[in-house]
Each structure stands twice: as structure tokens, then as C-alpha cells.
CSV table of C-alpha atoms and ligand atoms in Angstrom, one decimal:
chain,number,residue,atom,x,y,z
A,1,MET,CA,6.6,-1.2,-21.5
A,2,VAL,CA,5.7,-2.7,-17.8
A,3,ARG,CA,5.9,0.4,-15.7
A,4,ASP,CA,8.2,0.9,-12.7
A,5,LEU,CA,6.2,1.7,-9.9
A,6,VAL,CA,7.7,2.8,-6.4
A,7,ILE,CA,4.5,3.1,-4.6
A,8,GLU,CA,0.8,1.5,-5.6
A,9,SER,CA,-2.8,1.8,-3.7
A,10,GLU,CA,-5.8,0.0,-4.3
A,11,ALA,CA,-9.1,1.2,-3.0
A,12,LEU,CA,-6.9,2.5,-0.2
A,13,THR,CA,-9.3,3.7,2.5
A,14,LYS,CA,-8.5,5.4,6.0
A,15,ALA,CA,-11.1,6.9,8.2
A,16,TYR,CA,-10.7,8.3,11.4
A,17,GLY,CA,-13.7,7.4,13.3
A,18,PRO,CA,-16.4,8.5,11.1
A,19,HIS,CA,-14.5,11.0,8.8
A,20,VAL,CA,-12.7,9.5,5.7
A,21,ALA,CA,-9.6,11.3,5.5
A,22,LEU,CA,-8.5,8.6,2.6
A,23,ASP,CA,-11.3,7.3,0.2
A,24,SER,CA,-10.7,4.7,-1.6
A,25,LEU,CA,-7.5,6.0,-3.5
A,26,ASP,CA,-6.0,4.0,-6.9
A,27,ILE,CA,-2.8,5.2,-7.2
A,28,GLU,CA,0.4,4.4,-9.0
A,29,ILE,CA,3.4,6.7,-8.6
A,30,GLU,CA,6.2,5.5,-11.0
A,31,ARG,CA,10.4,5.8,-10.5
A,32,GLY,CA,11.1,9.7,-10.9
A,33,ALA,CA,9.9,13.0,-8.9
A,34,THR,CA,6.2,13.5,-7.6
A,35,GLY,CA,4.8,15.6,-6.2
A,36,LEU,CA,1.5,15.0,-3.7
A,37,LEU,CA,-0.5,18.6,-3.7
A,38,GLY,CA,-3.6,19.4,-2.2
A,39,PRO,CA,-5.0,22.0,0.2
A,40,ASN,CA,-4.9,21.3,3.8
A,41,GLY,CA,-6.7,18.9,5.1
A,42,ALA,CA,-7.1,17.0,1.6
A,43,GLY,CA,-5.2,13.5,3.4
A,44,LYS,CA,-1.4,14.4,2.2
A,45,SER,CA,0.1,13.6,5.6
A,46,THR,CA,-2.2,11.1,6.5
A,47,PHE,CA,-1.7,9.0,2.9
A,48,ILE,CA,2.1,9.0,3.4
A,49,LYS,CA,1.9,7.8,6.7
A,50,THR,CA,-1.0,5.2,5.2
A,51,ILE,CA,1.7,4.0,2.8
A,52,LEU,CA,4.4,3.7,5.8
A,53,GLY,CA,2.7,1.5,7.8
A,54,LEU,CA,2.7,4.3,10.5
A,55,ILE,CA,-0.9,3.8,10.9
A,56,GLN,CA,-3.0,1.2,10.0
A,57,LEU,CA,-5.4,1.6,6.5
A,58,THR,CA,-9.0,0.8,7.3
A,59,SER,CA,-9.7,-1.1,3.6
A,60,GLY,CA,-8.2,-1.4,0.6
A,61,GLN,CA,-4.2,-2.0,-0.3
A,62,GLY,CA,-0.9,-1.0,-1.1
A,63,LYS,CA,2.7,-1.6,-1.8
A,64,VAL,CA,5.9,0.6,-1.4
A,65,LEU,CA,8.7,-0.3,-4.0
A,66,ASP,CA,6.5,-4.2,-4.2
A,67,LEU,CA,6.6,-4.4,-0.1
A,68,ASP,CA,2.6,-5.0,1.2
A,69,ILE,CA,1.9,-1.5,3.5
A,70,ARG,CA,-0.3,-3.9,5.8
A,71,THR,CA,2.2,-6.4,7.0
A,72,GLN,CA,5.7,-5.0,5.4
A,73,GLY,CA,5.9,-1.5,7.5
A,74,ASP,CA,9.2,-2.3,9.0
A,75,GLU,CA,10.8,-3.5,6.1
A,76,ILE,CA,9.3,-0.8,3.8
A,77,ARG,CA,10.5,2.0,6.8
A,78,LYS,CA,14.5,0.4,6.0
A,79,ARG,CA,14.1,0.9,2.5
A,80,ILE,CA,12.9,4.4,2.2
A,81,GLY,CA,13.8,8.2,3.6
A,82,TYR,CA,11.1,9.7,5.4
A,83,MET,CA,11.2,13.4,6.1
A,84,PRO,CA,8.1,14.0,8.4
A,85,GLU,CA,6.0,17.0,8.6
A,86,TYR,CA,6.7,18.3,12.3
A,87,ASP,CA,9.6,18.8,14.2
A,88,ALA,CA,11.1,15.0,14.9
A,89,LEU,CA,14.3,16.1,15.9
A,90,ASN,CA,15.8,15.8,20.1
A,91,PRO,CA,16.5,19.5,20.8
A,92,ASN,CA,19.9,18.3,22.9
A,93,MET,CA,21.1,16.5,20.5
A,94,GLU,CA,23.8,17.3,18.5
A,95,ALA,CA,23.3,17.3,14.7
A,96,ILE,CA,25.8,14.6,14.3
A,97,HIS,CA,24.4,12.3,16.9
A,98,GLN,CA,20.5,12.9,16.0
A,99,VAL,CA,21.7,11.4,12.1
A,100,ARG,CA,23.8,8.4,13.6
A,101,TYR,CA,20.7,7.8,15.6
A,102,SER,CA,18.4,7.5,13.1
A,103,GLY,CA,20.7,5.1,10.8
A,104,GLU,CA,21.4,2.9,14.2
A,105,LEU,CA,17.1,2.8,14.1
A,106,LEU,CA,17.4,1.0,10.7
A,107,GLY,CA,19.7,-1.5,11.8
A,108,MET,CA,23.0,0.2,11.1
A,109,ASN,CA,26.5,-0.6,12.7
A,110,PRO,CA,27.2,2.1,15.2
A,111,GLY,CA,30.3,2.9,13.3
A,112,ILE,CA,29.0,2.7,9.6
A,113,ALA,CA,25.8,5.1,11.1
A,114,LEU,CA,28.9,7.3,12.4
A,115,GLN,CA,30.5,7.5,9.2
A,116,ARG,CA,27.3,7.9,7.1
A,117,ALA,CA,26.2,11.0,9.4
A,118,HIS,CA,29.2,12.8,8.9
A,119,GLN,CA,28.7,12.1,4.3
A,120,SER,CA,24.6,12.9,4.7
A,121,LEU,CA,25.1,16.2,7.0
A,122,GLU,CA,27.6,17.4,4.2
A,123,TYR,CA,25.5,16.9,1.7
A,124,VAL,CA,22.9,18.7,3.1
A,125,GLY,CA,25.2,21.5,3.4
A,126,LEU,CA,25.9,21.3,7.6
A,127,GLY,CA,29.0,20.1,7.7
A,128,GLU,CA,30.5,23.2,9.3
A,129,GLN,CA,27.7,23.1,11.9
A,130,ARG,CA,27.3,18.8,12.6
A,131,TYR,CA,28.5,19.0,16.4
A,132,ARG,CA,26.1,22.1,17.0
A,133,LYS,CA,22.9,21.3,19.2
A,134,VAL,CA,19.8,20.9,17.2
A,135,ASP,CA,17.8,23.8,19.1
A,136,THR,CA,20.3,25.9,18.2
A,137,PHE,CA,19.3,25.3,14.8
A,138,SER,CA,17.5,27.7,12.6
A,139,THR,CA,14.3,26.4,10.6
A,140,GLY,CA,15.8,26.3,7.4
A,141,MET,CA,18.9,24.0,9.3
A,142,LYS,CA,16.4,21.8,11.4
A,143,GLN,CA,14.5,20.8,8.1
A,144,ALA,CA,18.5,20.2,6.5
A,145,THR,CA,18.8,17.8,9.6
A,146,LYS,CA,15.5,16.0,9.0
A,147,LEU,CA,16.6,15.8,5.4
A,148,ALA,CA,20.0,14.6,6.3
A,149,CYS,CA,18.6,11.7,9.2
A,150,ALA,CA,16.3,10.7,6.2
A,151,LEU,CA,19.5,10.1,3.6
A,152,ILE,CA,21.7,8.2,6.0
A,153,HIS,CA,21.1,4.9,3.9
A,154,ASP,CA,21.3,6.4,1.3
A,155,PRO,CA,17.6,4.9,0.2
A,156,ASP,CA,16.0,4.2,-3.2
A,157,LEU,CA,12.8,6.5,-2.1
A,158,ILE,CA,12.9,9.4,-0.3
A,159,ILE,CA,9.3,10.6,1.0
A,160,ALA,CA,9.3,14.6,2.1
A,161,ASP,CA,6.4,16.1,3.7
A,162,GLU,CA,6.3,19.8,3.2
A,163,PRO,CA,9.9,19.8,3.1
A,164,SER,CA,10.6,23.7,2.1
A,165,ASN,CA,7.7,24.4,4.6
A,166,GLY,CA,8.4,27.5,7.1
A,167,LEU,CA,11.8,27.8,5.0
A,168,ASP,CA,13.2,31.3,3.6
A,169,ALA,CA,14.0,31.8,0.4
A,170,ASN,CA,17.8,30.9,0.4
A,171,ALA,CA,16.9,27.5,2.7
A,172,ARG,CA,14.1,27.1,0.3
A,173,ASN,CA,16.4,27.2,-2.6
A,174,PHE,CA,19.3,24.7,-1.3
A,175,MET,CA,16.2,22.1,-0.1
A,176,LEU,CA,14.7,21.9,-4.0
A,177,ASN,CA,18.4,22.1,-5.0
A,178,THR,CA,19.1,18.9,-2.9
A,179,LEU,CA,16.2,17.2,-3.8
A,180,GLU,CA,16.7,17.7,-7.3
A,181,THR,CA,20.1,16.2,-7.4
A,182,THR,CA,19.0,13.7,-5.1
A,183,VAL,CA,16.4,12.3,-7.7
A,184,ASN,CA,19.0,13.2,-10.5
A,185,SER,CA,22.1,11.3,-9.6
A,186,GLY,CA,21.7,7.6,-8.9
A,187,ASN,CA,18.1,6.9,-10.2
A,188,ARG,CA,16.7,7.8,-7.4
A,189,SER,CA,12.6,8.5,-6.7
A,190,VAL,CA,11.1,11.6,-4.4
A,191,LEU,CA,7.6,11.6,-2.8
A,192,MET,CA,7.1,15.3,-1.8
A,193,ALA,CA,4.1,16.8,-0.3
A,194,SER,CA,3.8,20.4,-0.7
A,195,HIS,CA,1.2,23.2,-1.1
A,196,LEU,CA,3.3,24.9,-3.2
A,197,MET,CA,3.0,24.7,-6.9
A,198,GLU,CA,6.2,26.4,-7.6
A,199,ASP,CA,8.2,23.9,-5.7
A,200,VAL,CA,6.6,21.0,-7.1
A,201,GLU,CA,6.7,21.8,-11.2
A,202,ARG,CA,10.5,22.7,-10.1
A,203,VAL,CA,11.2,19.3,-8.8
A,204,CYS,CA,8.6,16.8,-9.6
A,205,ASP,CA,7.8,15.3,-13.3
A,206,ASN,CA,5.0,13.7,-12.3
A,207,ILE,CA,2.3,14.8,-9.6
A,208,VAL,CA,-1.0,13.1,-7.5
A,209,LEU,CA,-3.7,15.8,-6.6
A,210,LEU,CA,-5.8,15.3,-3.4
A,211,HIS,CA,-9.0,16.9,-2.7
A,212,LYS,CA,-11.0,16.2,0.5
A,213,GLY,CA,-9.4,12.5,0.6
A,214,LYS,CA,-10.3,11.7,-2.9
A,215,LEU,CA,-8.2,11.5,-5.6
A,216,ALA,CA,-8.8,14.1,-8.2
A,217,ALA,CA,-5.8,13.4,-10.2
A,218,GLN,CA,-2.7,12.1,-11.0
A,219,GLY,CA,-0.2,11.8,-13.8
A,220,ARG,CA,2.7,13.6,-15.7
A,221,ILE,CA,2.2,17.1,-15.4
A,222,GLU,CA,3.3,17.7,-18.8
A,223,ASP,CA,0.1,15.7,-20.0
A,224,LEU,CA,-2.5,16.7,-17.3
A,225,LYS,CA,-1.4,20.5,-18.8
A,226,ALA,CA,-2.6,19.3,-22.4
A,227,ILE,CA,-6.5,18.8,-20.5
A,228,ASP,CA,-6.0,22.6,-20.0
A,229,LYS,CA,-4.6,24.2,-23.6
A,230,GLU,CA,-5.5,27.9,-24.4
A,231,VAL,CA,-4.7,30.5,-26.6
A,232,GLU,CA,-3.4,33.9,-25.1
A,233,VAL,CA,-4.8,36.9,-27.2
A,234,HIS,CA,-4.0,40.1,-26.9
A,235,VAL,CA,-6.8,42.4,-27.9
A,236,TRP,CA,-6.8,46.4,-28.4
A,237,GLY,CA,-10.5,47.9,-27.9
A,238,ALA,CA,-14.0,46.6,-26.9
A,239,ALA,CA,-12.3,43.5,-25.4
A,240,SER,CA,-15.6,43.3,-23.0
A,241,LYS,CA,-17.6,43.3,-26.5
A,242,MET,CA,-15.3,40.2,-27.5
A,243,GLU,CA,-15.3,38.8,-24.7
A,244,ASP,CA,-19.4,38.2,-24.7
A,245,VAL,CA,-19.4,37.6,-28.2
A,246,MET,CA,-17.0,34.8,-27.5
A,247,LYS,CA,-18.6,34.2,-24.6
A,248,ASN,CA,-22.3,33.6,-26.8
A,249,ARG,CA,-20.9,31.0,-29.0
A,250,GLY,CA,-20.3,28.9,-26.5
A,251,MET,CA,-16.1,29.3,-26.2
A,252,LYS,CA,-14.4,29.3,-22.5
A,253,VAL,CA,-12.6,32.2,-22.1
A,254,ARG,CA,-10.6,33.8,-18.2
A,255,ARG,CA,-10.0,37.3,-19.1
A,256,GLU,CA,-7.5,39.2,-17.3
A,257,GLY,CA,-7.7,43.2,-18.8
A,258,ARG,CA,-6.8,43.7,-22.5
A,259,VAL,CA,-5.4,39.7,-22.1
A,260,MET,CA,-7.9,36.9,-22.6
A,261,ARG,CA,-7.5,33.3,-22.6
A,262,VAL,CA,-9.7,31.2,-24.7
A,263,ARG,CA,-9.7,27.1,-24.1
A,264,HIS,CA,-8.2,25.8,-27.5
A,265,GLU,CA,-10.8,23.3,-28.6
A,266,GLY,CA,-9.0,22.6,-31.9
A,267,ASP,CA,-7.6,23.4,-35.2
A,268,ASN,CA,-10.5,26.1,-35.8
A,269,THR,CA,-10.1,28.0,-32.4
A,270,TYR,CA,-7.5,30.3,-34.2
A,271,ASP,CA,-10.2,31.8,-36.9
A,272,GLU,CA,-13.1,31.8,-34.2
A,273,ILE,CA,-10.9,34.6,-32.2
A,274,ILE,CA,-10.5,36.2,-35.1
A,275,GLN,CA,-14.4,36.1,-36.1
A,276,CYS,CA,-15.0,37.0,-32.9
A,277,ALA,CA,-12.9,39.9,-32.7
A,278,LEU,CA,-14.1,41.3,-36.3
A,279,SER,CA,-18.3,40.7,-35.1
A,280,ALA,CA,-16.9,43.0,-31.6
A,281,GLY,CA,-15.1,45.7,-33.5
A,282,SER,CA,-11.4,44.3,-31.5
A,283,GLN,CA,-8.2,44.7,-32.8
A,284,VAL,CA,-6.4,41.2,-32.1
A,285,ARG,CA,-2.7,42.0,-31.7
A,286,ARG,CA,-0.9,39.2,-30.5
A,287,MET,CA,-2.2,35.7,-30.4
A,288,HIS,CA,0.0,32.6,-29.3
A,289,ASP,CA,-0.7,29.0,-26.9
A,290,HIS,CA,-0.3,29.5,-23.4
A,291,GLU,CA,2.1,27.5,-21.8
A,292,ALA,CA,0.2,26.4,-18.5
A,293,SER,CA,1.5,26.3,-15.3
A,294,LEU,CA,0.8,24.0,-12.2
A,295,GLU,CA,-1.2,26.6,-10.9
A,296,ASP,CA,-3.4,27.2,-13.9
A,297,LEU,CA,-4.0,23.3,-14.4
A,298,PHE,CA,-4.5,22.9,-10.4
A,299,LEU,CA,-7.3,26.0,-11.2
A,300,VAL,CA,-8.9,24.0,-13.7
A,301,ILE,CA,-9.0,20.5,-11.8
A,302,MET,CA,-10.5,22.6,-8.8
A,303,GLU,CA,-12.6,24.4,-10.9
A,304,ARG,CA,-14.0,21.6,-12.3
A,305,LEU,CA,-14.8,19.9,-8.9
A,306,GLY,CA,-16.8,22.7,-8.5
A,307,GLN,CA,-14.6,24.7,-6.0
A,308,ASP,CA,-14.2,28.2,-6.0
A,309,VAL,CA,-10.5,28.4,-5.4
A,310,LYS,CA,-8.5,32.0,-7.4
A,311,SER,CA,-5.4,31.0,-6.3
A,312,SER,CA,-2.9,28.9,-4.8
A,313,ASP,CA,-3.4,31.2,-1.6
A,314,ASP,CA,-6.9,29.8,-1.1
A,315,LEU,CA,-5.3,26.8,-1.1
A,316,LEU,CA,-2.9,27.9,1.7
A,317,ARG,CA,-6.2,28.5,3.6
A,318,GLY,CA,-7.8,25.6,2.6
A,319,ILE,CA,-11.8,24.9,1.2
B,1,ATP,N1,-4.5,11.5,13.7
B,1,ATP,C1,-5.9,12.3,13.6
B,1,ATP,N2,-7.3,12.2,14.3
B,1,ATP,C2,-8.2,12.5,13.3
B,1,ATP,N3,-8.6,13.2,12.7
B,1,ATP,C3,-7.7,13.3,11.8
B,1,ATP,C4,-6.3,12.9,12.7
B,1,ATP,N4,-5.0,13.1,11.5
B,1,ATP,C5,-5.5,14.0,10.6
B,1,ATP,N5,-7.1,14.0,10.9
B,1,ATP,C6,-7.9,14.3,9.9
B,1,ATP,O1,-7.8,14.1,8.5
B,1,ATP,C7,-7.6,15.1,7.4
B,1,ATP,C8,-6.6,14.7,6.6
B,1,ATP,O2,-5.2,15.0,7.1
B,1,ATP,P1,-3.8,15.2,6.7
B,1,ATP,O3,-3.0,15.7,8.2
B,1,ATP,O4,-3.6,14.3,6.5
B,1,ATP,O5,-4.3,16.7,5.8
B,1,ATP,P2,-3.0,17.0,5.1
B,1,ATP,O6,-3.1,16.9,3.3
B,1,ATP,O7,-1.9,16.4,5.3
B,1,ATP,O8,-3.2,19.0,5.3
B,1,ATP,P3,-2.1,20.0,5.7
B,1,ATP,O9,-1.9,20.4,4.1
B,1,ATP,O10,-2.6,20.9,6.1
B,1,ATP,O11,-0.7,19.1,6.3
B,1,ATP,C9,-8.0,16.3,8.1
B,1,ATP,O12,-9.5,16.3,8.1
B,1,ATP,C10,-7.5,15.8,9.6
B,1,ATP,O13,-8.0,16.8,10.3
B,2,MG,MG1,-0.1,17.5,5.7
């Protein structure tokens, strides 16, 4: 089967002076929704700006929608919708004209740009507020306006850098729903940079995980979770002893009180757990395959990279 790639890079490297922000990245992003994850400073925004041709790469190559990122940046920016990380709006403009203007910058005729600006603002939930100046908007409304600017030319691919940044629960919900709908209706693709596992898990089927400028993992979330299959065991009595017995046998155990998560190594993992319980004098009350979250997966990958990260809160603080 020919893979339908919207973004690909080969040995993509970007250095800011002596600092290597992107280190020889081989990335393949298929059509659909992809989360770009990584701690602060991992290189998410740099990757986005590089593939959009907004900053020059140092070496390597890449394509977006089959266009060369080194030579066809203008064409790429016309074909995709970009929602930047920082506030990129003109505070003195009314939302409708801000969005119309972004269409004109893409080469749209002013009449069509205005008509599309009305539709885009309606779509992101700002139909009623479209004649208000941007500086009277809340953070959520500004983010929605940025999304409307990105959608004005109905692009096949939307690249959103931290789209739910700074939003309260309602606004965040609305933003994620809108992105989800944008992908699901009309075979569009989204690349969404985020710190928030939950957001990515909700909208995306695939992830690219960066860590200190290097590629730590990429692929379908479902496939990646298979590297971390665990059995959840609820025990009664002698839990610490049972944990020791399992560890002495070389089993991988994570314990939270009476609940233990044991790495699923093969068909006999369940039998081995029972044997350990018997020899420790513990009672197994319940045992089942544990449905890993994206956060669990992230913790396992970080552990394998030798990083001491306990939760995605650590991720927010940077490591
Ligand atoms: N213009 C620049 N000049 C020098 N160094 C830069 C520049 N922009 C980014 N960097 C450095 O490159 C690295 C990657 O930064 P980048 O902004 O891409 O990370 P990020 O993953 O988007 O982080 P965040 O989650 O904080 O948005 C960081 O170490 C950062 O300090
Ligand atoms: Mg960033």
C-alpha cells in the first residue's frame, strides 16, 4: 500500500548557532490527525516553523504535501493553515477584517476573502462577535480567531501550535471539538503541537514525540501502546512482599498501593503472577489487561530514555 504522507523529513537538522534544536529527524506523518508532543524546548515549534519554510533548515530535507520545504515555502504556506503558538493578531482590527486580511495575504480576492471570513468565524463560534476588535477578546476567542485565519482558504492540512494554550475548560473543549470536526469532515489532516496528553489523545490517532531535539517515538497511538502492555493486579495482603518476589524473578512491576501493574511479557505472565502471590502469601482479587493511556506510554518512553519523569506535570516544567 502506498502511504499517504502529508509531512516527511529526512535527517532534518536545525541549529541555532551552537545549539542543535532539531537533530537529524526522520519523520513521516500520514493523512489524519497527529499530535506533536514533547517537553518545553523539545523542538516542536522549531519543527513546525522549519517545515513551513519560515526558518531555514541547517541540513537534511523535507516535504509538506509533496512540496520541498527548502524551495517551496510560499507554496506550502498557501496550501496549509497555520495557527502559530504566539498571539499573531492585530489588536486594533475587528475579527472579521483580521480574518479577511489573512485570506488576502494568501492571495485571495478581497470579496471572496470577506465572504470566507464570515464563514470561518461562524465555524469557530465567533459569528456574533465578528465585528468586535481583537483586543476586546478573551484568550479563548483570540485562539478561535487564529483558527479562523488558518481555515479561511479551506486547507487540506492544518498545523496548530498549542491550540488549547491558556484556555479554560469550555473554550478548550470547543477548540478540540472544532479541530476534531475539521479532520473528520472532509478528509483533512491536522498536526497539533501540545504538552497535553489528554488533548492529543482526544483528537489524534498518531503521535510524533520529540525530546531534546531528537525523535523519541512516532506512529499510531494504538501501535505504540503495544510496547507497554501491562496486567493490572489487585491484591489483598503482603503486597510489598509480592512486589519483591516479582522483582526478584525479573518481572517489571509498578505499584500503586494494593494495585500493581506488571509488564505483560507473554502468555505465561498471568500464571507467573499467581505463583508469586502464592509464594508471598497474597490474595489476588482481580487481574486484567490494563488499558494504557497516552500518559502511561509517555512515561514508559521517557523511562527508556533514562529520564526521571513521574507525570506530565513534570513535562510542563521541562526536563
Ligand atoms: N530563535 C531562537 N534562537 C535560539 N534558540 C532558539 C530559538 N528558538 C528556539 N530556540 C531553542 O531551540 C530549542 C527548541 O525550542 P522550541 O521553541 O522549538 O521548543 P518547543 O518544543 O516548541 O517548546 P515549548 O513547549 O516551550 O513551546 C529550545 O532549546 C530553544 O531555546
Ligand atoms: Mg513551542
